[in-house]
Short mmCIF file of C-alpha atoms and ligand atoms in Angstrom, two decimals:
data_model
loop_
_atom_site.label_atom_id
_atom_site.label_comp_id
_atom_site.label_asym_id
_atom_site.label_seq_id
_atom_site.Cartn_x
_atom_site.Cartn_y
_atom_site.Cartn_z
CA UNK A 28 0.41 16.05 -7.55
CA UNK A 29 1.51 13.08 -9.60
CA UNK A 30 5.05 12.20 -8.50
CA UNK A 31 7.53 11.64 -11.71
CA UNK A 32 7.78 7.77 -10.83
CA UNK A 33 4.51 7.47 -10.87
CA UNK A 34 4.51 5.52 -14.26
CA UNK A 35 6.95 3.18 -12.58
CA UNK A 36 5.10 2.20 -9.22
CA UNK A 37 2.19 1.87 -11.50
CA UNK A 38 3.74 -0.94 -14.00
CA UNK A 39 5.65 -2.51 -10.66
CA UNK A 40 2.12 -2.40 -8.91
CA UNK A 41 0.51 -3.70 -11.99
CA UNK A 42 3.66 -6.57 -12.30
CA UNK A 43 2.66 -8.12 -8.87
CA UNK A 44 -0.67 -7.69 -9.21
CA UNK A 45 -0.70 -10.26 -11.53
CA UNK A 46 0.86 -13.08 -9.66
CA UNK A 47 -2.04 -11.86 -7.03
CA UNK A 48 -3.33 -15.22 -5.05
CA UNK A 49 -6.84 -14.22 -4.86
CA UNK A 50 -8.77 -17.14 -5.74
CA UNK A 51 -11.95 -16.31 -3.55
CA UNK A 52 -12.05 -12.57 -3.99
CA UNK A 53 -10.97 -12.48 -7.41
CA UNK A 54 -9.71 -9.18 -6.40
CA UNK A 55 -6.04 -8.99 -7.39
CA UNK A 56 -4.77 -6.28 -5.71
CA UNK A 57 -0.73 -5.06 -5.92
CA UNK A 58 1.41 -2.40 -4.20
CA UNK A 59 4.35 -0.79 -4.64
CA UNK A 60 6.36 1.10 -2.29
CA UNK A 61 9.09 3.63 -3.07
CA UNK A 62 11.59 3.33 0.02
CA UNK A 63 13.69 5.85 1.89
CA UNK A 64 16.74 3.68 -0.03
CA UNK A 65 15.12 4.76 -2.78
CA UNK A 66 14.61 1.56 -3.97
CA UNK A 67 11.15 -0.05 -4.85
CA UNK A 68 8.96 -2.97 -2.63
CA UNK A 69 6.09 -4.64 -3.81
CA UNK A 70 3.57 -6.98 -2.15
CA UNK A 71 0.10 -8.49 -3.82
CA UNK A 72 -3.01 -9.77 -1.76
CA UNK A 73 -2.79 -13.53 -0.63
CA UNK A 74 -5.77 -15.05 0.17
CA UNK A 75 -6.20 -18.87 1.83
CA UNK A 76 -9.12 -20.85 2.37
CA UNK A 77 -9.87 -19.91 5.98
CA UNK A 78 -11.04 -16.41 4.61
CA UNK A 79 -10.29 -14.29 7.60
CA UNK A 80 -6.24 -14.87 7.99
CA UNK A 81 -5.70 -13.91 4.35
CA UNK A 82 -3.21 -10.83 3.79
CA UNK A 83 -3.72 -7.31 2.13
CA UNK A 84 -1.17 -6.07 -0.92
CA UNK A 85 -0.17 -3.39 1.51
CA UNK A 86 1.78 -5.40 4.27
CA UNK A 87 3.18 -7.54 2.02
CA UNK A 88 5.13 -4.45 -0.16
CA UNK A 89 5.58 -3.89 3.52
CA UNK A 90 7.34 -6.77 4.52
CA UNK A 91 9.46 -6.75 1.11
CA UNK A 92 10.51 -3.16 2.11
CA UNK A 93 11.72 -4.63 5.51
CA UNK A 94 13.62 -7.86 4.00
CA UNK A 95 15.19 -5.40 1.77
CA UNK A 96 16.82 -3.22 4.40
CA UNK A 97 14.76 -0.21 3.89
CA UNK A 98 13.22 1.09 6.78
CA UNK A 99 10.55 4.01 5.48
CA UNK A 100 7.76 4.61 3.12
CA UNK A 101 8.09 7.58 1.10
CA UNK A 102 5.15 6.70 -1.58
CA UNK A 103 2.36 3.75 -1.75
CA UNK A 104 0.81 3.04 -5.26
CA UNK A 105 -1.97 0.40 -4.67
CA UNK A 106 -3.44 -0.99 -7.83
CA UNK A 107 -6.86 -2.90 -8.45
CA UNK A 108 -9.50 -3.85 -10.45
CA UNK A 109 -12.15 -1.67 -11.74
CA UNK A 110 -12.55 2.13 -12.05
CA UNK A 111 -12.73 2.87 -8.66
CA UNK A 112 -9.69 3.88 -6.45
CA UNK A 113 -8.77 0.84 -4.55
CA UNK A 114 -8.25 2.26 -0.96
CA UNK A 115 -6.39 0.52 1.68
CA UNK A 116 -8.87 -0.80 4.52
CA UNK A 117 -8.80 -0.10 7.67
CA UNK A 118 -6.40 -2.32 9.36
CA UNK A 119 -3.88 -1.71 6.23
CA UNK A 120 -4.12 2.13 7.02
CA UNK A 121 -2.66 1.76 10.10
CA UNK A 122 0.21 -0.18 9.12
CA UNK A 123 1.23 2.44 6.17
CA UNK A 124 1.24 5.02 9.08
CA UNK A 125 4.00 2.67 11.60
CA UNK A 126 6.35 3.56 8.57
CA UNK A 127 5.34 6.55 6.72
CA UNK A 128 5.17 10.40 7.88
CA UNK A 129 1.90 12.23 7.99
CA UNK A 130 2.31 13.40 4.65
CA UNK A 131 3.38 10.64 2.50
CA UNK A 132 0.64 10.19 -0.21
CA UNK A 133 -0.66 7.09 -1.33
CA UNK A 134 -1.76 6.43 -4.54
CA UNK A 135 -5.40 4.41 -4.85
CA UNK A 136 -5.76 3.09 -8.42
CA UNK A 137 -8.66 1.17 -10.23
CA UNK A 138 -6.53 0.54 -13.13
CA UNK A 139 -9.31 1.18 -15.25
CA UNK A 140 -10.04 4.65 -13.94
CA UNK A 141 -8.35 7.61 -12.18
CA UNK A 142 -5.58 7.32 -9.36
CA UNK A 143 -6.44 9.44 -6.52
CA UNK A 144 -3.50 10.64 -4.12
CA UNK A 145 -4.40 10.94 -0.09
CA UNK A 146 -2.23 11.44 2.45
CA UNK A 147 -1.06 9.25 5.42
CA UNK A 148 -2.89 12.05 7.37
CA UNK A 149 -6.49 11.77 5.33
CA UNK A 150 -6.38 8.38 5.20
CA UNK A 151 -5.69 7.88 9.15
CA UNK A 152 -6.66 11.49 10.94
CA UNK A 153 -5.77 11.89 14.63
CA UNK A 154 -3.64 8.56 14.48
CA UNK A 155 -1.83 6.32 17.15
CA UNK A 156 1.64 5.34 16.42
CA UNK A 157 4.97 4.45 17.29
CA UNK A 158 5.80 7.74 19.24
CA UNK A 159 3.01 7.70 21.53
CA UNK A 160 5.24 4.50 23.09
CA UNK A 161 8.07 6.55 23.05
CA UNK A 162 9.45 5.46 19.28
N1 THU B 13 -7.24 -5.84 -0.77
C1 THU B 13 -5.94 -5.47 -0.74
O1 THU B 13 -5.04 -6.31 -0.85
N2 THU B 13 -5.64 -4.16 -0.61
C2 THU B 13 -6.56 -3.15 -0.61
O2 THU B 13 -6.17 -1.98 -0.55
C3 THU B 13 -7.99 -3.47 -0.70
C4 THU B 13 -8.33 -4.91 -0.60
C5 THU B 13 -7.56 -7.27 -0.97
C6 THU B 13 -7.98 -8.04 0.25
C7 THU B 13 -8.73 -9.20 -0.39
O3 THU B 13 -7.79 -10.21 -0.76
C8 THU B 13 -9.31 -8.60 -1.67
O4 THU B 13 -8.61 -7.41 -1.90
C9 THU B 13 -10.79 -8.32 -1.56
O5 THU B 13 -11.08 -7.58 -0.43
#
Protein backbone atom coordinates (compact mmCIF):
# COMPACT_ATOMS: atom_id res chain seq x y z
CA UNK A 1 0.00 0.00 0.00
CA UNK A 2 1.50 3.29 -1.06
CA UNK A 3 1.94 5.39 2.09
CA UNK A 4 0.52 9.20 1.57
CA UNK A 5 4.24 10.61 1.78
CA UNK A 6 5.22 8.60 -0.62
CA UNK A 7 5.50 11.50 -3.23
CA UNK A 8 7.71 13.18 -0.68
CA UNK A 9 10.41 10.41 0.16
CA UNK A 10 10.39 9.98 -3.53
CA UNK A 11 11.46 13.76 -4.55
CA UNK A 12 13.81 13.77 -1.13
CA UNK A 13 15.25 10.34 -2.43
CA UNK A 14 15.46 11.68 -5.88
CA UNK A 15 17.14 15.26 -4.27
CA UNK A 16 20.17 13.27 -2.86
CA UNK A 17 20.40 11.07 -5.40
CA UNK A 18 21.68 13.58 -7.39
CA UNK A 19 24.60 14.80 -5.40
CA UNK A 20 25.29 10.75 -5.49
CA UNK A 21 29.37 10.26 -5.54
CA UNK A 22 29.36 7.36 -7.76
CA UNK A 23 31.99 7.92 -10.17
CA UNK A 24 32.89 4.14 -10.81
CA UNK A 25 29.45 2.63 -10.64
CA UNK A 26 27.68 5.33 -12.20
CA UNK A 27 24.93 4.07 -10.13
CA UNK A 28 23.52 7.01 -8.17
CA UNK A 29 21.56 5.62 -5.71
CA UNK A 30 19.49 7.88 -2.79
CA UNK A 31 17.40 7.07 0.30
CA UNK A 32 15.14 8.56 2.33
CA UNK A 33 14.01 7.63 5.66
CA UNK A 34 10.85 8.76 7.43
CA UNK A 35 11.85 8.73 11.29
CA UNK A 36 9.95 7.87 14.44
CA UNK A 37 10.36 12.02 14.98
CA UNK A 38 8.62 12.09 12.09
CA UNK A 39 11.05 13.90 10.45
CA UNK A 40 12.87 12.86 7.14
CA UNK A 41 16.86 11.42 6.68
CA UNK A 42 18.47 10.97 3.57
CA UNK A 43 21.79 9.38 2.57
CA UNK A 44 23.20 8.74 -1.26
CA UNK A 45 25.89 6.04 -2.26
CA UNK A 46 29.62 7.23 -1.88
CA UNK A 47 31.97 5.47 -3.67
CA UNK A 48 36.12 5.93 -3.40
CA UNK A 49 38.75 4.57 -5.40
CA UNK A 50 39.61 1.50 -3.33
CA UNK A 51 36.22 -0.05 -4.58
CA UNK A 52 35.45 -2.29 -1.68
CA UNK A 53 35.21 0.44 1.38
CA UNK A 54 32.71 2.51 -0.59
CA UNK A 55 29.21 3.10 1.25
CA UNK A 56 25.54 2.15 0.27
CA UNK A 57 22.58 5.08 0.18
CA UNK A 58 21.03 3.09 2.95
CA UNK A 59 23.52 3.66 5.93
CA UNK A 60 24.14 6.90 5.08
CA UNK A 61 20.07 8.08 5.42
CA UNK A 62 21.02 5.94 8.35
CA UNK A 63 23.58 7.83 9.86
CA UNK A 64 21.64 11.25 9.05
CA UNK A 65 18.68 9.72 11.00
CA UNK A 66 21.13 9.18 13.98
CA UNK A 67 22.90 12.81 13.82
CA UNK A 68 19.45 14.05 13.77
CA UNK A 69 18.27 12.59 17.06
CA UNK A 70 15.88 10.15 15.68
CA UNK A 71 16.31 6.82 16.76
CA UNK A 72 13.79 4.49 14.39
CA UNK A 73 12.89 3.76 10.88
CA UNK A 74 9.36 3.83 10.16
CA UNK A 75 9.67 3.86 6.10
CA UNK A 76 12.81 3.45 3.56
CA UNK A 77 12.31 4.82 -0.06
CA UNK A 78 15.50 3.82 -2.02
CA UNK A 79 15.72 5.36 -5.44
CA UNK A 80 17.91 4.33 -8.58
CA UNK A 81 18.49 4.18 -11.97
CA UNK A 82 16.63 2.20 -14.43
CA UNK A 83 13.25 0.39 -14.37
CA UNK A 84 14.07 -2.08 -12.06
CA UNK A 85 13.43 -1.83 -8.23
CA UNK A 86 16.69 -0.97 -6.72
CA UNK A 87 16.84 -3.39 -3.68
CA UNK A 88 19.06 -2.93 -0.79
CA UNK A 89 21.99 -5.66 -0.81
CA UNK A 90 22.68 -7.80 1.51
CA UNK A 91 24.80 -6.19 4.05
CA UNK A 92 22.38 -2.94 3.79
CA UNK A 93 19.39 -5.32 4.72
CA UNK A 94 20.69 -6.01 7.82
CA UNK A 95 21.34 -2.63 8.91
CA UNK A 96 17.56 -1.40 8.00
CA UNK A 97 16.52 -4.29 10.38
CA UNK A 98 19.03 -2.88 13.72
CA UNK A 99 16.43 0.07 13.45
CA UNK A 100 13.26 -0.86 11.91
CA UNK A 101 10.41 -3.42 13.14
CA UNK A 102 9.58 -6.49 11.16
CA UNK A 103 7.05 -4.76 9.33
CA UNK A 104 8.33 -1.53 8.22
CA UNK A 105 8.19 -1.54 4.34
CA UNK A 106 10.74 -0.32 2.19
CA UNK A 107 10.21 1.15 -0.90
CA UNK A 108 12.67 -0.17 -4.00
CA UNK A 109 12.40 2.31 -6.90
CA UNK A 110 13.99 2.32 -10.49
CA UNK A 111 12.83 5.75 -11.06
CA UNK A 112 12.01 4.87 -14.40
CA UNK A 113 9.68 2.03 -13.50
CA UNK A 114 7.44 0.76 -10.66
CA UNK A 115 8.26 1.06 -6.80
CA UNK A 116 7.79 -2.16 -5.15
CA UNK A 117 7.08 -2.17 -1.23
CA UNK A 118 8.72 -5.29 0.94
CA UNK A 119 8.86 -5.59 4.30
CA UNK A 120 11.78 -5.57 6.85
CA UNK A 121 10.55 -9.22 7.29
CA UNK A 122 10.75 -10.28 3.29
CA UNK A 123 13.65 -8.58 2.78
CA UNK A 124 15.59 -10.24 5.91
CA UNK A 125 13.40 -13.59 6.98
CA UNK A 126 14.41 -15.36 10.20
CA UNK A 127 16.78 -12.35 11.12
CA UNK A 128 19.47 -11.71 13.91
CA UNK A 129 19.24 -8.52 15.75
CA UNK A 130 19.64 -6.42 18.59
CA UNK A 131 17.38 -8.52 20.99
CA UNK A 132 19.02 -11.72 20.58
CA UNK A 133 21.98 -9.71 22.76
CA UNK A 134 19.53 -8.73 25.06
CA UNK A 135 18.58 -5.09 23.29
N1 LIG B 1 23.81 0.85 -4.02
C1 LIG B 1 23.21 1.53 -3.01
O1 LIG B 1 23.70 2.58 -2.57
N2 LIG B 1 22.05 1.05 -2.52
C2 LIG B 1 21.37 -0.01 -3.02
O2 LIG B 1 20.28 -0.32 -2.53
C3 LIG B 1 21.93 -0.76 -4.15
C4 LIG B 1 23.31 -0.39 -4.54
C5 LIG B 1 25.05 1.41 -4.59
C6 LIG B 1 26.34 0.76 -4.17
C7 LIG B 1 27.26 1.17 -5.31
O3 LIG B 1 27.78 2.47 -5.04
C8 LIG B 1 26.33 1.26 -6.51
O4 LIG B 1 25.02 1.33 -5.99
C9 LIG B 1 26.46 0.09 -7.45
O5 LIG B 1 26.35 -1.11 -6.77
Amino acid sequence: MPHPLDPELLAAAEAVRAKAYAPYSNFQVGTAILADDGKVYVGCNVENAAYPIGNCAEPSAIAAMLAGGAKRIRRVYTTGPGSSPVTPCGGCRQRIREFADPDVVVVSHGVEGMPLEQTVAQLLPHSFGPEFLGR
